[in-house]
CSV table of C-alpha atoms in Angstrom, one decimal:
chain,number,residue,atom,x,y,z
A,1,GLU,CA,274.4,264.8,267.2
A,2,SER,CA,271.6,262.5,268.3
A,3,PRO,CA,271.5,258.8,267.2
A,4,VAL,CA,268.4,259.4,265.1
A,5,GLU,CA,270.1,262.3,263.2
A,6,ALA,CA,273.2,260.3,262.7
A,7,PHE,CA,271.1,257.4,261.3
A,8,ARG,CA,269.3,259.8,259.0
A,9,ARG,CA,272.6,261.2,257.7
A,10,ALA,CA,274.1,257.7,257.2
A,11,THR,CA,271.0,256.5,255.5
A,12,ALA,CA,271.0,259.4,253.0
A,13,ALA,CA,274.7,258.8,252.2
A,14,ALA,CA,274.0,255.1,251.6
A,15,MET,CA,271.0,255.9,249.3
A,16,ARG,CA,273.1,258.3,247.3
A,17,ALA,CA,275.8,255.7,246.9
A,18,ILE,CA,273.3,253.0,245.8
A,19,ALA,CA,271.4,255.2,243.5
A,20,GLU,CA,274.5,256.9,242.1
A,21,ARG,CA,272.9,260.3,242.7
A,22,ASP,CA,273.9,263.3,244.9
A,23,ASP,CA,270.5,265.0,245.1
A,24,ILE,CA,268.7,262.5,247.4
A,25,THR,CA,267.4,263.9,250.7
A,26,VAL,CA,266.0,261.8,253.6
A,27,ASN,CA,263.4,262.9,256.2
A,28,PHE,CA,261.1,261.1,258.7
A,29,GLY,CA,257.4,261.0,258.5
A,30,ALA,CA,254.3,258.9,258.9
A,31,GLU,CA,255.1,256.3,256.2
A,32,ALA,CA,257.7,255.3,253.7
A,33,ARG,CA,257.4,257.3,250.5
A,34,LEU,CA,259.6,258.5,247.6
A,35,VAL,CA,258.7,261.6,245.7
A,36,ASP,CA,261.2,262.5,243.0
A,37,THR,CA,264.5,262.4,245.0
A,38,GLN,CA,262.9,263.1,248.4
A,39,ALA,CA,262.7,260.0,250.5
A,40,ARG,CA,260.5,259.8,253.6
A,41,LEU,CA,260.9,257.0,256.1
A,42,PRO,CA,258.8,256.1,259.2
A,43,VAL,CA,260.0,257.9,262.3
A,44,PRO,CA,262.4,255.5,264.1
A,45,SER,CA,262.3,254.7,267.8
A,46,ARG,CA,264.7,256.8,270.0
A,47,ASP,CA,266.7,253.8,271.0
A,48,LEU,CA,267.0,252.5,267.4
A,49,PRO,CA,266.5,248.7,267.9
A,50,ARG,CA,268.5,246.5,265.5
A,51,ALA,CA,265.4,245.0,263.8
A,52,GLU,CA,263.9,248.4,263.2
A,53,ILE,CA,267.1,249.7,261.7
A,54,ALA,CA,267.1,246.8,259.2
A,55,GLN,CA,263.5,247.6,258.2
A,56,LEU,CA,264.2,251.3,257.7
A,57,ARG,CA,267.4,250.5,255.8
A,58,GLY,CA,265.4,248.1,253.6
A,59,GLU,CA,262.8,250.8,252.8
A,60,ALA,CA,265.6,253.2,252.0
A,61,ASP,CA,267.5,250.7,249.9
A,62,ALA,CA,264.3,249.9,247.9
A,63,MET,CA,263.9,253.6,247.1
A,64,ALA,CA,267.5,254.0,246.1
A,65,LEU,CA,267.3,251.0,243.9
A,66,ARG,CA,264.2,252.4,242.2
A,67,LEU,CA,266.0,255.6,241.5
A,68,ARG,CA,268.9,253.7,240.0
A,69,TYR,CA,267.1,251.0,237.9
A,70,HIS,CA,263.6,252.3,237.2
A,71,ASP,CA,262.8,254.0,233.9
A,72,PRO,CA,259.6,256.1,234.4
A,73,ALA,CA,259.1,256.8,230.7
A,74,ALA,CA,259.4,253.2,229.6
A,75,HIS,CA,257.2,252.1,232.5
A,76,ARG,CA,254.4,254.5,231.5
A,77,ARG,CA,254.5,253.3,227.9
A,78,VAL,CA,253.7,249.7,228.8
A,79,ARG,CA,251.7,250.1,232.0
A,80,PRO,CA,248.3,248.4,231.7
A,81,ARG,CA,245.1,250.3,232.4
A,82,GLY,CA,243.2,247.9,234.6
A,83,LYS,CA,243.4,248.4,238.3
A,84,ASN,CA,244.3,244.8,239.1
A,85,ALA,CA,246.7,244.4,236.1
A,86,ARG,CA,248.4,247.7,237.1
A,87,ALA,CA,248.9,246.5,240.7
A,88,ILE,CA,250.5,243.3,239.5
A,89,PHE,CA,252.6,245.2,237.0
A,90,GLU,CA,253.9,247.6,239.7
A,91,ALA,CA,254.6,244.7,242.1
A,92,VAL,CA,256.6,242.9,239.5
A,93,GLU,CA,258.6,246.0,238.6
A,94,GLN,CA,259.5,246.6,242.2
A,95,ALA,CA,260.5,242.9,242.5
A,96,ARG,CA,262.8,243.2,239.5
A,97,ILE,CA,264.4,246.4,240.9
A,98,GLU,CA,265.0,244.8,244.3
A,99,SER,CA,266.3,241.6,243.0
A,100,LEU,CA,268.9,243.5,240.9
A,101,GLY,CA,270.1,245.3,244.1
A,102,ALA,CA,270.1,242.2,246.2
A,103,ARG,CA,272.4,240.4,243.8
A,104,ARG,CA,274.7,243.4,243.3
A,105,PHE,CA,275.1,245.0,246.8
A,106,ALA,CA,276.2,243.0,249.8
A,107,GLY,CA,274.0,243.5,252.8
A,108,VAL,CA,271.1,245.0,250.8
A,109,ALA,CA,269.3,241.6,250.4
A,110,ALA,CA,268.8,241.2,254.2
A,111,ASN,CA,267.6,244.8,254.6
A,112,LEU,CA,265.1,244.4,251.8
A,113,LEU,CA,263.8,241.2,253.3
A,114,SER,CA,263.3,242.9,256.7
A,115,ALA,CA,261.3,245.7,255.0
A,116,LEU,CA,259.2,243.2,253.1
A,117,GLU,CA,258.5,241.2,256.2
A,118,GLN,CA,257.4,244.4,258.0
A,119,ARG,CA,255.1,245.4,255.2
A,120,SER,CA,253.6,242.0,255.2
A,121,ARG,CA,252.9,242.1,258.9
A,122,LEU,CA,251.2,245.5,258.5
A,123,LYS,CA,248.9,243.9,256.0
A,124,GLY,CA,248.1,241.1,258.3
A,125,TYR,CA,249.8,238.4,256.2
A,126,ASP,CA,251.4,236.8,259.2
A,127,HIS,CA,248.0,235.6,260.3
A,128,ILE,CA,246.8,234.1,257.0
A,129,SER,CA,246.5,230.3,256.6
A,130,SER,CA,247.0,230.0,252.8
A,131,PRO,CA,248.7,232.1,250.0
A,132,GLU,CA,245.2,232.6,248.4
A,133,GLU,CA,244.3,235.0,251.2
A,134,ALA,CA,247.0,237.5,250.1
A,135,SER,CA,246.4,239.9,247.2
A,136,VAL,CA,247.5,238.5,243.8
A,137,ALA,CA,249.7,241.5,243.2
A,138,ASP,CA,251.6,241.0,246.5
A,139,ALA,CA,251.9,237.3,246.0
A,140,VAL,CA,253.1,237.6,242.4
A,141,GLY,CA,255.6,240.2,243.5
A,142,VAL,CA,257.1,238.0,246.2
A,143,LEU,CA,257.3,235.0,243.8
A,144,VAL,CA,259.0,237.1,241.1
A,145,ARG,CA,261.5,238.6,243.6
A,146,GLU,CA,262.3,235.1,245.0
A,147,ARG,CA,262.8,233.5,241.6
A,148,LEU,CA,264.9,236.4,240.2
A,149,SER,CA,267.0,236.4,243.4
A,150,LYS,CA,267.8,232.8,242.9
A,151,GLY,CA,269.1,233.5,239.4
A,152,ASP,CA,266.1,232.4,237.2
A,153,SER,CA,265.9,233.9,233.8
A,154,ASP,CA,263.0,236.1,232.7
A,155,ASP,CA,261.4,233.3,230.7
A,156,GLU,CA,261.7,230.9,233.7
A,157,VAL,CA,260.1,233.4,236.0
A,158,LEU,CA,257.3,234.1,233.6
A,159,ALA,CA,256.6,230.4,233.1
A,160,PHE,CA,256.6,229.8,236.9
A,161,VAL,CA,254.1,232.7,237.5
A,162,VAL,CA,251.8,231.6,234.6
A,163,THR,CA,251.8,228.0,235.9
A,164,ARG,CA,250.9,229.3,239.4
A,165,TYR,CA,248.2,231.9,238.5
A,166,GLY,CA,247.3,231.4,234.8
A,167,ASP,CA,247.4,233.4,231.6
A,168,PHE,CA,245.4,236.3,233.0
A,169,VAL,CA,248.6,237.8,234.7
A,170,LEU,CA,250.1,238.4,231.3
A,171,LEU,CA,249.9,241.8,229.6
A,172,LYS,CA,249.0,240.0,226.4
A,173,PRO,CA,247.5,236.6,227.2
A,174,PRO,CA,247.4,234.0,224.4
A,175,PHE,CA,244.1,233.7,222.5
A,176,LYS,CA,242.6,230.4,223.5
A,177,ALA,CA,239.5,229.0,225.1
A,178,THR,CA,240.5,229.8,228.7
A,179,THR,CA,241.3,233.4,227.9
A,180,LEU,CA,238.3,234.3,225.6
A,181,LEU,CA,236.7,236.5,228.3
A,182,LEU,CA,239.9,238.5,228.6
A,183,TRP,CA,240.0,239.1,224.9
A,184,LEU,CA,236.3,239.6,224.2
A,185,GLY,CA,235.4,241.3,227.5
A,186,PRO,CA,235.8,244.9,226.2
A,187,LEU,CA,233.7,244.0,223.1
A,188,LEU,CA,231.0,242.5,225.2
A,189,ILE,CA,231.0,245.5,227.5
A,190,LEU,CA,230.7,247.8,224.4
A,191,GLY,CA,227.9,245.6,223.0
A,192,PHE,CA,225.9,245.7,226.2
A,193,GLY,CA,226.4,249.4,226.4
A,194,LEU,CA,225.0,249.9,222.9
A,195,VAL,CA,222.1,247.7,223.7
A,196,ALA,CA,221.4,249.7,226.9
A,197,ILE,CA,221.5,253.0,225.0
A,198,PHE,CA,219.2,251.6,222.3
A,199,ALA,CA,216.7,250.4,224.9
A,200,PHE,CA,216.8,253.7,226.7
A,201,PHE,CA,216.2,255.9,223.6
A,202,ARG,CA,213.9,253.7,221.6
A,203,PRO,CA,210.6,254.6,223.5
A,204,TRP,CA,211.5,258.3,223.1
A,205,ALA,CA,212.1,257.8,219.4
A,206,MET,CA,208.9,255.9,218.8
A,207,THR,CA,206.9,258.6,220.7
A,208,LYS,CA,208.5,261.3,218.5
A,209,THR,CA,207.7,259.4,215.3
A,210,LYS,CA,204.0,259.0,216.3
A,211,ILE,CA,203.7,262.7,217.1
A,212,GLY,CA,205.4,263.6,213.9
A,213,GLY,CA,203.2,261.3,211.9
């Protein structure tokens, strides 16, 4: 048995133990991906360097924890529609899942951190000079993961994130002066749309009236 095959078999066994499921399969491909219970990890180097092993284990641990702690039906019911809001929502959910695993399973925290660092490097975050250069979803996800891992309560994490980024990160922001655009935005868009439709059809209607008269 080759070292890579032994690693694949051991990783699959670890994922099944973490997720408490016997139907997980692991294969190697271009990128990390989880489809149902089929996990795909990046193809490892033949010599399996230690840093790369930790990164791959972190990706596998994150997938296993998602299978264990994620509720797809509940997630779909409350998932926001907007692209940016959905990205933040997904990042926070993954942070919640990983923080649960990091606190429960010894050794998982270090693997998850290795995988997170690798994903950040692939996005170029190791070259940025300020947190504002990272996407809001990624930044919020890292903050939530860090605060939950330290033992903060849900309310404490929420207060921290709102203080850092403002009310717009909330699914239901409070109705106040600074959030009026969030609340009235859809109505304004509808209003502008009706005005545009009226402006488009009015000349046609006036011409028809003159012809009919």
